[in-house]
Amino acid sequence: MIVAKFGGTSVGDAERIQNVVAITRAQLQRKPVLVVSAHSKVTDQLVALAEAALHGHFDVGPLRERHQKIIRDLGVDSMIEPLFAELEGLLKGISMVKELTPRTRDYVLSFGERLSVRTIAAYFNKCGLPAVPVDAFDLGLVTDSNFGSASPLPEGDALMAFNVKRFDKLPIVTGYVGKDRNGDITTLGRNGSDYSATILGGAIDAEEVQIWTDVDGVLTADPRIVPEAVPLGQMSFGEASELAYYGGKVLHPLTLIPAVRKDIPVRVLNTFKPQSKGTVILRECPPEGTVKSIVSKDGIYLISIVSLRMLLHHGFMAKIFEIFGRYRIVIDMIATSEVSVSLTTDDDESLEPAVKELSAFADVTVQEGMAIVCAVGDGMRRAPGVAAEVLGALRGAGVDPLMISQGATRVNLAFLVESPQVRTAVHALHDHFFPRGARAAADPKVS
Ligand code: ADP
Ligand code: ASP
Ligand code: MG
């Protein structure tokens, strides 16, 4: 069995969905289970609808028309009206009580995937490929109640493994959503369908998980920043995890966890060019080069905590992390000096109360408008001069990092810059580590 996940753009309109059928048909003998996202931009529309309802006015018309157009273009009957009625009722409730809890928000956001699986399954059936739409929670995807970025609970694995076997038709499963133990719908965080695919792949011991998207695989940089970036043939789980964590949007940050646990290869492929090889992510891959990819993550806050009185006392760090832990704030980078601790996070929701608590025993400043740039590659472990190369390339481009961090595994080197410098920094590093000649070797199309 394999799990094949198709992202938003890959199911964005009727033509793309026809492609999904062709790609699936070509590998039916591998017993695929599909995981699909909402049609592109639908989740953004749902976010906007929830906010609009909170302010008293909302209109589901454009969203309904978007779905109806896809259904018309595919020439199918899709049972989406009951879901629209449910969504409208929910939005009405939000506008009446003027409250949008994280739980209700997740419920609203779940409609994108729940709608798309129904339409896509209807089209598969029309094409003579018997398929059934499945809500992941009905398959057994149980999560904790951390609405907005829920985590799967292990008890779901056996349920999913058991239930998948019961279908005699091809299951087309919602990405992104689950249910907690109380039966409330949860989401795995934006971009979470990748994670759904590996959670399901891990549960059913899939032979491979395929992430079908709109680029040729994992590239040497984000193509929106570096258009000349080229695809990588192979990556290790470690490299891909770092890349996803530090902003490589092609994979949700937690995607590799179930794959690592069960040692399942993850292949990133292009729906627009199904014949291209894509990138395979494996436990280990032959060492090639030093840096494999340059990624970046914007919208970062730098928090500086200074306490002359407390710093050398034991328990000071514990106190700081207890506060961040309590507010569920995820820290990306840390640096300490004799009198200060600097941390970064992209979590803006609970930052204010956390900073207030920290200010009771330290001087705290928060700077926004920061970004993390990160060079990733297993080969950096064997190449002691890479840090100097990175800093040299940045200096040459006039970029002055505010903070630098290299994890103990030494497969990444991350640094903090001011947001306006991100593009310059990424380009400088890409030009340095992937000069034109090297790019030509990686991708025969470049000459
Ligand atoms: P999907 O809807 O298929 O999940 P996403 O938009 O979430 O697709 O992820 C694919 C996008 O990730 C690409 O179009 C690209 O712009 C972006 N991206 C960022 N960094 C990388 C990278 N290193 N390699 C490939 N794509 C990247
Ligand atoms: N539809 C969700 C989102 O837009 C999940 C996903 O596409 O992976 O974030
Ligand atoms: Mg995605």
CSV table of C-alpha atoms and ligand atoms in Angstrom, one decimal:
chain,number,residue,atom,x,y,z
A,1,MET,CA,0.0,0.0,0.0
A,2,ILE,CA,1.1,3.6,-0.6
A,3,VAL,CA,-0.3,6.9,0.6
A,4,ALA,CA,-0.5,9.6,-2.1
A,5,LYS,CA,-1.3,13.1,-0.8
A,6,PHE,CA,-2.4,15.8,-3.2
A,7,GLY,CA,-2.1,19.4,-2.1
A,8,GLY,CA,-4.4,22.4,-2.7
A,9,THR,CA,-3.0,23.4,-6.1
A,10,SER,CA,-3.0,19.8,-7.2
A,11,VAL,CA,-6.8,19.7,-6.6
A,12,GLY,CA,-7.4,23.4,-7.4
A,13,ASP,CA,-9.7,23.0,-10.4
A,14,ALA,CA,-11.3,20.4,-12.6
A,15,GLU,CA,-8.3,20.0,-14.9
A,16,ARG,CA,-5.9,19.4,-12.0
A,17,ILE,CA,-8.3,16.8,-10.5
A,18,GLN,CA,-8.4,15.0,-13.9
A,19,ASN,CA,-4.6,14.8,-13.5
A,20,VAL,CA,-5.0,13.3,-10.0
A,21,VAL,CA,-7.1,10.5,-11.5
A,22,ALA,CA,-4.4,9.8,-14.2
A,23,ILE,CA,-1.6,9.7,-11.6
A,24,THR,CA,-3.6,7.4,-9.4
A,25,ARG,CA,-4.7,5.1,-12.3
A,26,ALA,CA,-1.0,4.6,-13.3
A,27,GLN,CA,-0.2,3.1,-9.9
A,28,LEU,CA,-3.3,1.2,-8.9
A,29,GLN,CA,-1.3,-2.0,-8.4
A,30,ARG,CA,0.4,-0.3,-5.4
A,31,LYS,CA,-2.9,0.0,-3.7
A,32,PRO,CA,-3.0,3.7,-3.1
A,33,VAL,CA,-4.9,5.5,-0.3
A,34,LEU,CA,-5.4,9.1,-1.2
A,35,VAL,CA,-5.1,12.1,1.2
A,36,VAL,CA,-6.3,15.4,-0.2
A,37,SER,CA,-6.3,19.0,0.7
A,38,ALA,CA,-9.0,21.6,0.3
A,39,HIS,CA,-9.1,23.2,-3.2
A,40,SER,CA,-6.4,25.9,-3.2
A,41,LYS,CA,-7.1,29.0,-1.2
A,42,VAL,CA,-10.4,27.5,0.3
A,43,THR,CA,-8.9,27.3,3.8
A,44,ASP,CA,-7.9,31.0,3.6
A,45,GLN,CA,-11.5,31.8,2.5
A,46,LEU,CA,-12.8,29.8,5.5
A,47,VAL,CA,-10.4,31.8,7.9
A,48,ALA,CA,-11.9,35.0,6.4
A,49,LEU,CA,-15.5,33.7,6.8
A,50,ALA,CA,-14.9,32.8,10.4
A,51,GLU,CA,-13.5,36.3,11.1
A,52,ALA,CA,-16.3,38.0,9.1
A,53,ALA,CA,-18.9,36.0,11.1
A,54,LEU,CA,-17.3,37.2,14.3
A,55,HIS,CA,-17.9,40.7,13.1
A,56,GLY,CA,-21.5,40.0,12.2
A,57,HIS,CA,-21.5,39.8,8.4
A,58,PHE,CA,-20.5,36.8,6.2
A,59,ASP,CA,-21.3,35.6,2.8
A,60,VAL,CA,-20.6,32.0,1.8
A,61,GLY,CA,-21.7,32.7,-1.8
A,62,PRO,CA,-18.3,33.0,-3.4
A,63,LEU,CA,-17.1,29.8,-1.6
A,64,ARG,CA,-20.2,27.9,-2.7
A,65,GLU,CA,-19.8,29.1,-6.3
A,66,ARG,CA,-16.1,28.0,-6.3
A,67,HIS,CA,-17.2,24.5,-5.4
A,68,GLN,CA,-20.1,24.4,-7.7
A,69,LYS,CA,-17.9,25.5,-10.6
A,70,ILE,CA,-15.5,22.6,-10.0
A,71,ILE,CA,-18.4,20.2,-9.7
A,72,ARG,CA,-20.0,21.5,-13.0
A,73,ASP,CA,-16.7,21.4,-14.8
A,74,LEU,CA,-16.2,17.8,-13.7
A,75,GLY,CA,-19.8,16.9,-14.6
A,76,VAL,CA,-20.5,15.1,-11.3
A,77,ASP,CA,-23.1,15.2,-8.6
A,78,SER,CA,-21.4,16.0,-5.4
A,79,MET,CA,-23.3,16.0,-2.1
A,80,ILE,CA,-21.9,19.3,-0.9
A,81,GLU,CA,-25.2,21.1,0.1
A,82,PRO,CA,-25.6,19.4,3.5
A,83,LEU,CA,-22.1,20.6,4.4
A,84,PHE,CA,-22.8,24.1,3.2
A,85,ALA,CA,-26.0,24.1,5.3
A,86,GLU,CA,-23.9,23.0,8.3
A,87,LEU,CA,-21.3,25.6,7.6
A,88,GLU,CA,-23.9,28.4,7.3
A,89,GLY,CA,-25.5,27.3,10.6
A,90,LEU,CA,-22.2,27.4,12.3
A,91,LEU,CA,-21.3,30.8,11.0
A,92,LYS,CA,-24.7,32.1,12.0
A,93,GLY,CA,-24.0,30.9,15.5
A,94,ILE,CA,-20.6,32.6,15.6
A,95,SER,CA,-22.2,35.9,14.5
A,96,MET,CA,-24.9,35.6,17.1
A,97,VAL,CA,-22.7,34.8,20.1
A,98,LYS,CA,-19.9,37.1,18.8
A,99,GLU,CA,-17.3,34.6,19.9
A,100,LEU,CA,-14.8,32.4,18.0
A,101,THR,CA,-13.1,29.9,20.2
A,102,PRO,CA,-10.2,27.9,18.8
A,103,ARG,CA,-12.5,24.8,18.8
A,104,THR,CA,-15.1,26.5,16.7
A,105,ARG,CA,-12.5,27.9,14.4
A,106,ASP,CA,-11.1,24.4,13.7
A,107,TYR,CA,-14.6,23.2,13.0
A,108,VAL,CA,-15.0,26.0,10.4
A,109,LEU,CA,-11.7,25.3,8.8
A,110,SER,CA,-12.5,21.6,8.5
A,111,PHE,CA,-15.0,22.2,5.8
A,112,GLY,CA,-12.5,22.7,3.0
A,113,GLU,CA,-11.2,19.1,3.1
A,114,ARG,CA,-14.6,17.6,3.9
A,115,LEU,CA,-16.0,19.3,0.8
A,116,SER,CA,-13.1,18.5,-1.6
A,117,VAL,CA,-13.0,14.7,-0.8
A,118,ARG,CA,-16.6,14.4,-1.7
A,119,THR,CA,-16.2,16.1,-5.1
A,120,ILE,CA,-13.0,14.2,-5.9
A,121,ALA,CA,-14.4,10.8,-5.0
A,122,ALA,CA,-17.5,11.5,-7.2
A,123,TYR,CA,-15.2,12.2,-10.1
A,124,PHE,CA,-13.1,9.1,-9.5
A,125,ASN,CA,-16.4,7.1,-9.7
A,126,LYS,CA,-17.4,8.8,-12.9
A,127,CYS,CA,-14.0,7.8,-14.4
A,128,GLY,CA,-14.6,4.1,-13.5
A,129,LEU,CA,-12.3,4.1,-10.5
A,130,PRO,CA,-14.6,3.1,-7.5
A,131,ALA,CA,-13.7,5.5,-4.7
A,132,VAL,CA,-15.2,6.5,-1.4
A,133,PRO,CA,-14.8,9.9,0.4
A,134,VAL,CA,-13.6,9.4,4.0
A,135,ASP,CA,-13.3,12.0,6.8
A,136,ALA,CA,-10.0,11.2,8.6
A,137,PHE,CA,-11.7,11.1,12.0
A,138,ASP,CA,-14.1,8.4,10.8
A,139,LEU,CA,-11.0,6.4,9.8
A,140,GLY,CA,-9.6,6.7,13.4
A,141,LEU,CA,-7.4,9.8,13.3
A,142,VAL,CA,-7.7,10.8,17.0
A,143,THR,CA,-5.8,13.9,18.2
A,144,ASP,CA,-5.3,15.8,21.4
A,145,SER,CA,-7.4,18.9,22.0
A,146,ASN,CA,-4.8,21.4,21.0
A,147,PHE,CA,-7.0,23.2,18.5
A,148,GLY,CA,-5.1,24.9,15.7
A,149,SER,CA,-2.2,22.5,15.9
A,150,ALA,CA,-3.4,19.2,17.2
A,151,SER,CA,-1.1,16.2,17.6
A,152,PRO,CA,-2.2,12.7,16.7
A,153,LEU,CA,-2.7,10.2,19.6
A,154,PRO,CA,-1.1,6.8,19.2
A,155,GLU,CA,-4.4,5.0,19.8
A,156,GLY,CA,-5.5,6.1,16.4
A,157,ASP,CA,-3.0,4.0,14.6
A,158,ALA,CA,-4.6,0.6,15.2
A,159,LEU,CA,-8.0,2.0,14.3
A,160,MET,CA,-6.8,3.4,11.0
A,161,ALA,CA,-4.9,0.2,10.2
A,162,PHE,CA,-8.1,-1.8,10.9
A,163,ASN,CA,-10.5,0.6,9.1
A,164,VAL,CA,-8.4,1.1,5.9
A,165,LYS,CA,-8.6,-2.7,5.2
A,166,ARG,CA,-12.3,-2.6,5.3
A,167,PHE,CA,-12.7,-0.5,2.1
A,168,ASP,CA,-13.2,-2.4,-1.2
A,169,LYS,CA,-13.0,1.0,-3.0
A,170,LEU,CA,-10.2,3.5,-3.1
A,171,PRO,CA,-10.4,5.7,0.0
A,172,ILE,CA,-10.0,9.4,-0.5
A,173,VAL,CA,-9.3,10.8,2.9
A,174,THR,CA,-9.4,14.4,4.2
A,175,GLY,CA,-6.0,15.9,5.0
A,176,TYR,CA,-5.5,18.4,7.9
A,177,VAL,CA,-8.4,17.3,10.2
A,178,GLY,CA,-9.0,14.9,13.1
A,179,LYS,CA,-11.1,14.7,16.1
A,180,ASP,CA,-10.2,14.7,19.8
A,181,ARG,CA,-11.4,12.2,22.4
A,182,ASN,CA,-14.5,14.3,23.0
A,183,GLY,CA,-15.5,14.1,19.4
A,184,ASP,CA,-14.7,17.7,18.5
A,185,ILE,CA,-13.0,18.4,15.2
A,186,THR,CA,-9.4,19.5,15.3
A,187,THR,CA,-6.8,20.6,12.7
A,188,LEU,CA,-3.2,19.7,12.5
A,189,GLY,CA,-2.0,23.3,11.7
A,190,ARG,CA,-1.9,25.1,8.4
A,191,ASN,CA,-0.4,23.0,5.7
A,192,GLY,CA,-1.2,20.0,7.8
A,193,SER,CA,-2.3,17.6,5.0
A,194,ASP,CA,1.4,16.5,4.6
A,195,TYR,CA,1.3,15.4,8.2
A,196,SER,CA,-2.0,13.6,7.8
A,197,ALA,CA,-0.4,11.6,4.9
A,198,THR,CA,2.5,10.4,7.0
A,199,ILE,CA,0.4,9.8,10.1
A,200,LEU,CA,-1.8,7.5,7.9
A,201,GLY,CA,1.2,6.0,6.2
A,202,GLY,CA,2.8,5.2,9.5
A,203,ALA,CA,-0.5,3.7,10.8
A,204,ILE,CA,-0.9,1.3,7.9
A,205,ASP,CA,2.8,0.6,7.4
A,206,ALA,CA,2.7,2.0,3.9
A,207,GLU,CA,5.5,1.1,1.6
A,208,GLU,CA,5.9,4.8,0.5
A,209,VAL,CA,4.2,8.2,1.1
A,210,GLN,CA,4.0,10.4,-1.9
A,211,ILE,CA,3.5,14.2,-1.5
A,212,TRP,CA,2.2,15.5,-4.8
A,213,THR,CA,2.6,19.3,-5.1
A,214,ASP,CA,3.3,22.1,-7.6
A,215,VAL,CA,7.1,22.0,-7.8
A,216,ASP,CA,9.6,19.3,-8.9
A,217,GLY,CA,10.4,18.1,-5.4
A,218,VAL,CA,12.4,19.6,-2.6
A,219,LEU,CA,14.5,22.4,-4.2
A,220,THR,CA,17.8,24.0,-3.2
A,221,ALA,CA,15.8,27.0,-2.1
A,222,ASP,CA,12.3,28.4,-2.1
A,223,PRO,CA,11.6,29.0,-5.8
A,224,ARG,CA,9.6,32.1,-5.0
A,225,ILE,CA,12.8,33.6,-3.7
A,226,VAL,CA,15.3,31.9,-5.9
A,227,PRO,CA,13.7,31.0,-9.3
A,228,GLU,CA,16.8,29.2,-10.5
A,229,ALA,CA,16.7,26.7,-7.5
A,230,VAL,CA,16.9,23.1,-8.6
A,231,PRO,CA,15.4,19.9,-7.3
A,232,LEU,CA,17.4,17.5,-5.0
A,233,GLY,CA,17.4,13.8,-5.9
A,234,GLN,CA,17.6,12.6,-2.4
A,235,MET,CA,17.5,13.9,1.2
A,236,SER,CA,17.8,12.2,4.6
A,237,PHE,CA,15.0,12.3,7.1
A,238,GLY,CA,17.2,14.6,9.3
A,239,GLU,CA,17.8,17.1,6.5
A,240,ALA,CA,14.2,17.2,5.4
A,241,SER,CA,13.0,17.6,9.0
A,242,GLU,CA,15.3,20.6,9.5
A,243,LEU,CA,14.2,22.1,6.2
A,244,ALA,CA,10.5,21.7,7.0
A,245,TYR,CA,11.0,23.1,10.5
A,246,TYR,CA,13.0,26.2,9.3
A,247,GLY,CA,10.4,27.3,6.7
A,248,GLY,CA,10.6,24.9,3.7
A,249,LYS,CA,6.9,25.2,3.1
A,250,VAL,CA,6.9,22.2,0.8
A,251,LEU,CA,6.5,20.0,3.9
A,252,HIS,CA,4.6,20.7,7.1
A,253,PRO,CA,7.2,20.9,9.9
A,254,LEU,CA,6.1,17.6,11.6
A,255,THR,CA,5.7,15.5,8.4
A,256,LEU,CA,8.8,13.4,8.8
A,257,ILE,CA,8.0,12.2,12.4
A,258,PRO,CA,5.8,9.2,11.5
A,259,ALA,CA,8.0,8.4,8.5
A,260,VAL,CA,11.1,8.2,10.7
A,261,ARG,CA,9.4,6.1,13.3
A,262,LYS,CA,8.4,3.5,10.7
A,263,ASP,CA,11.2,4.1,8.2
A,264,ILE,CA,8.9,4.9,5.3
A,265,PRO,CA,10.4,6.7,2.3
A,266,VAL,CA,8.6,10.0,1.5
A,267,ARG,CA,8.7,11.1,-2.1
A,268,VAL,CA,7.9,14.7,-3.1
A,269,LEU,CA,6.5,14.9,-6.7
A,270,ASN,CA,5.1,17.4,-9.1
A,271,THR,CA,1.5,16.9,-10.2
A,272,PHE,CA,2.1,19.2,-13.2
A,273,LYS,CA,5.0,17.0,-14.3
A,274,PRO,CA,4.3,13.5,-13.1
A,275,GLN,CA,7.1,12.0,-15.1
A,276,SER,CA,9.9,14.0,-13.3
A,277,LYS,CA,11.7,12.1,-10.6
A,278,GLY,CA,11.0,14.3,-7.7
A,279,THR,CA,12.9,14.0,-4.4
A,280,VAL,CA,13.0,10.9,-2.2
A,281,ILE,CA,13.5,11.3,1.5
A,282,LEU,CA,15.1,8.3,3.2
A,283,ARG,CA,16.7,7.4,6.5
A,284,GLU,CA,20.1,7.7,5.0
A,285,CYS,CA,21.3,8.9,1.6
A,286,PRO,CA,24.8,9.0,0.1
A,287,PRO,CA,26.8,12.1,1.2
A,288,GLU,CA,26.8,14.7,-1.5
A,289,GLY,CA,28.1,18.2,-1.1
A,290,THR,CA,27.9,20.2,2.1
A,291,VAL,CA,24.8,22.4,2.0
A,292,LYS,CA,21.7,20.9,0.3
A,293,SER,CA,19.1,23.7,0.7
A,294,ILE,CA,18.7,27.2,2.0
A,295,VAL,CA,15.4,27.9,3.7
A,296,SER,CA,13.9,30.9,5.5
A,297,LYS,CA,11.1,31.7,7.9
A,298,ASP,CA,9.7,35.2,8.2
A,299,GLY,CA,7.5,36.7,11.0
A,300,ILE,CA,9.9,35.9,13.8
A,301,TYR,CA,10.1,37.8,17.1
A,302,LEU,CA,13.4,38.2,19.0
A,303,ILE,CA,13.0,38.2,22.8
A,304,SER,CA,15.9,39.4,24.8
A,305,ILE,CA,15.8,38.7,28.6
A,306,VAL,CA,18.4,40.5,30.7
A,307,SER,CA,18.7,39.9,34.5
A,308,LEU,CA,21.9,40.8,36.2
A,309,ARG,CA,20.5,39.6,39.4
A,310,MET,CA,19.3,36.2,38.4
A,311,LEU,CA,21.3,35.0,35.5
A,312,LEU,CA,24.0,33.1,37.2
A,313,HIS,CA,21.6,31.5,39.7
A,314,HIS,CA,20.5,28.0,39.0
A,315,GLY,CA,16.8,27.7,38.1
A,316,PHE,CA,16.8,30.9,36.0
A,317,MET,CA,16.6,29.1,32.7
A,318,ALA,CA,14.0,26.7,34.1
A,319,LYS,CA,11.9,29.6,35.2
A,320,ILE,CA,12.0,31.1,31.7
A,321,PHE,CA,11.2,27.9,30.0
A,322,GLU,CA,8.4,27.1,32.4
A,323,ILE,CA,6.7,30.3,31.4
A,324,PHE,CA,7.1,29.7,27.6
A,325,GLY,CA,6.0,26.1,28.2
A,326,ARG,CA,2.9,27.1,30.0
A,327,TYR,CA,1.9,29.4,27.2
A,328,ARG,CA,2.7,26.7,24.7
A,329,ILE,CA,5.2,29.1,22.9
A,330,VAL,CA,7.6,27.2,20.7
A,331,ILE,CA,11.2,28.5,20.7
A,332,ASP,CA,13.2,28.3,17.5
A,333,MET,CA,16.6,29.6,18.4
A,334,ILE,CA,18.4,30.4,21.7
A,335,ALA,CA,21.6,32.2,22.6
A,336,THR,CA,22.9,33.0,26.0
A,337,SER,CA,25.6,35.3,27.3
A,338,GLU,CA,26.7,36.1,30.8
A,339,VAL,CA,23.9,38.5,31.4
A,340,SER,CA,21.2,37.8,28.8
A,341,VAL,CA,19.2,35.1,27.1
A,342,SER,CA,17.9,35.7,23.6
A,343,LEU,CA,15.2,33.6,22.1
A,344,THR,CA,13.2,33.6,18.9
A,345,THR,CA,9.6,32.4,18.2
A,346,ASP,CA,7.0,32.9,15.5
A,347,ASP,CA,4.2,32.5,18.0
A,348,ASP,CA,2.5,35.9,18.5
A,349,GLU,CA,-0.7,34.8,20.1
A,350,SER,CA,0.5,34.3,23.7
A,351,LEU,CA,3.6,36.3,23.6
A,352,GLU,CA,2.2,39.4,25.4
A,353,PRO,CA,1.1,37.6,28.7
A,354,ALA,CA,4.3,35.5,28.7
A,355,VAL,CA,6.5,38.7,28.4
A,356,LYS,CA,4.5,40.3,31.2
A,357,GLU,CA,5.3,37.4,33.5
A,358,LEU,CA,9.0,37.4,32.5
A,359,SER,CA,9.1,41.2,33.1
A,360,ALA,CA,8.4,40.5,36.8
A,361,PHE,CA,12.0,39.3,37.3
A,362,ALA,CA,14.0,40.5,34.2
A,363,ASP,CA,14.3,43.3,31.6
A,364,VAL,CA,12.6,42.0,28.5
A,365,THR,CA,12.5,43.5,25.1
A,366,VAL,CA,10.7,42.1,22.0
A,367,GLN,CA,11.7,43.0,18.5
A,368,GLU,CA,9.5,42.0,15.6
A,369,GLY,CA,10.2,41.9,11.9
A,370,MET,CA,12.9,39.3,12.1
A,371,ALA,CA,13.5,36.2,10.0
A,372,ILE,CA,15.5,33.0,10.3
A,373,VAL,CA,17.6,31.8,7.4
A,374,CYS,CA,19.0,28.3,7.6
A,375,ALA,CA,21.4,26.3,5.6
A,376,VAL,CA,20.7,22.5,5.7
A,377,GLY,CA,22.8,19.5,4.8
A,378,ASP,CA,24.2,16.4,6.4
A,379,GLY,CA,27.5,17.1,4.7
A,380,MET,CA,28.1,20.1,6.9
A,381,ARG,CA,29.0,17.7,9.7
A,382,ARG,CA,32.1,16.6,7.8
A,383,ALA,CA,33.1,20.0,6.6
A,384,PRO,CA,34.5,22.1,9.5
A,385,GLY,CA,34.8,25.3,7.4
A,386,VAL,CA,31.1,25.7,6.4
A,387,ALA,CA,30.2,28.2,9.2
A,388,ALA,CA,33.0,30.4,8.0
A,389,GLU,CA,31.8,30.1,4.4
A,390,VAL,CA,28.3,31.0,5.4
A,391,LEU,CA,29.4,34.1,7.3
A,392,GLY,CA,31.8,35.1,4.6
A,393,ALA,CA,29.0,34.9,1.9
A,394,LEU,CA,26.7,36.9,4.1
A,395,ARG,CA,29.3,39.5,4.8
A,396,GLY,CA,30.0,39.8,1.1
A,397,ALA,CA,26.3,40.6,0.6
A,398,GLY,CA,26.2,43.1,3.4
A,399,VAL,CA,24.1,41.0,5.7
A,400,ASP,CA,24.9,41.1,9.4
A,401,PRO,CA,23.3,38.2,11.3
A,402,LEU,CA,21.9,39.1,14.8
A,403,MET,CA,22.1,35.6,16.2
A,404,ILE,CA,23.7,32.3,15.0
A,405,SER,CA,22.9,28.8,16.0
A,406,GLN,CA,24.1,25.4,15.0
A,407,GLY,CA,22.5,22.3,16.5
A,408,ALA,CA,24.5,19.5,18.0
A,409,THR,CA,23.7,17.3,15.0
A,410,ARG,CA,25.4,20.0,12.9
A,411,VAL,CA,23.1,19.4,9.9
A,412,ASN,CA,21.9,23.0,10.0
A,413,LEU,CA,23.3,26.5,10.5
A,414,ALA,CA,20.6,28.9,11.3
A,415,PHE,CA,20.8,32.7,11.8
A,416,LEU,CA,18.6,35.6,12.4
A,417,VAL,CA,18.3,38.6,10.1
A,418,GLU,CA,16.0,41.5,9.8
A,419,SER,CA,13.1,40.6,7.5
A,420,PRO,CA,14.1,43.0,4.7
A,421,GLN,CA,17.4,41.2,4.4
A,422,VAL,CA,16.0,37.7,3.9
A,423,ARG,CA,16.1,37.7,0.1
A,424,THR,CA,19.6,39.1,0.0
A,425,ALA,CA,20.8,36.5,2.5
A,426,VAL,CA,19.1,33.5,0.7
A,427,HIS,CA,20.4,34.6,-2.7
A,428,ALA,CA,24.0,35.1,-1.3
A,429,LEU,CA,24.1,31.6,0.2
A,430,HIS,CA,22.4,30.0,-2.8
A,431,ASP,CA,24.9,31.7,-5.2
A,432,HIS,CA,27.8,30.6,-3.0
A,433,PHE,CA,26.8,26.9,-2.4
A,434,PHE,CA,25.1,26.3,-5.8
A,435,PRO,CA,27.1,28.2,-8.4
A,436,ARG,CA,25.8,27.8,-11.9
A,437,GLY,CA,28.2,24.8,-12.7
A,438,ALA,CA,27.0,22.9,-9.6
A,439,ARG,CA,23.4,23.6,-10.6
A,440,ALA,CA,24.0,22.2,-14.1
A,441,ALA,CA,25.3,19.0,-12.5
A,442,ALA,CA,22.2,18.7,-10.3
A,443,ASP,CA,19.8,19.5,-13.1
A,444,PRO,CA,20.7,18.7,-16.7
A,445,LYS,CA,18.2,21.4,-17.9
A,446,VAL,CA,20.5,24.1,-16.6
A,447,SER,CA,23.4,24.9,-18.9
B,1,ADP,P1,0.6,22.1,-1.4
B,1,ADP,O1,-0.6,22.9,-1.6
B,1,ADP,O2,0.8,21.1,-2.5
B,1,ADP,O3,0.7,21.5,0.0
B,1,ADP,P2,2.5,24.1,-0.7
B,1,ADP,O4,2.2,25.5,-1.3
B,1,ADP,O5,2.1,23.9,0.8
B,1,ADP,O6,1.8,23.1,-1.6
B,1,ADP,O7,4.0,23.8,-0.8
B,1,ADP,C1,4.7,23.8,-2.0
B,1,ADP,C2,5.4,25.2,-2.1
B,1,ADP,O8,6.5,25.2,-1.2
B,1,ADP,C3,6.1,25.4,-3.5
B,1,ADP,O9,5.2,25.9,-4.4
B,1,ADP,C4,7.2,26.4,-3.1
B,1,ADP,O10,6.8,27.7,-3.4
B,1,ADP,C5,7.3,26.3,-1.6
B,1,ADP,N1,8.7,26.0,-1.1
B,1,ADP,C6,9.3,26.6,-0.1
B,1,ADP,N2,10.6,26.1,0.0
B,1,ADP,C7,10.7,25.1,-0.9
B,1,ADP,C8,11.8,24.2,-1.2
B,1,ADP,N3,13.0,24.2,-0.5
B,1,ADP,N4,11.6,23.3,-2.1
B,1,ADP,C9,10.4,23.2,-2.8
B,1,ADP,N5,9.4,24.1,-2.5
B,1,ADP,C10,9.5,25.0,-1.6
B,2,ASP,N1,-6.0,23.1,3.6
B,2,ASP,C1,-5.1,23.3,4.7
B,2,ASP,C2,-4.3,24.6,4.5
B,2,ASP,O1,-4.5,25.3,3.6
B,2,ASP,C3,-4.2,22.1,4.9
B,2,ASP,C4,-3.2,21.8,3.7
B,2,ASP,O2,-3.5,22.3,2.6
B,2,ASP,O3,-2.3,21.1,3.9
B,2,ASP,O4,-3.6,24.9,5.4
B,3,MG,MG,1.3,22.2,1.7
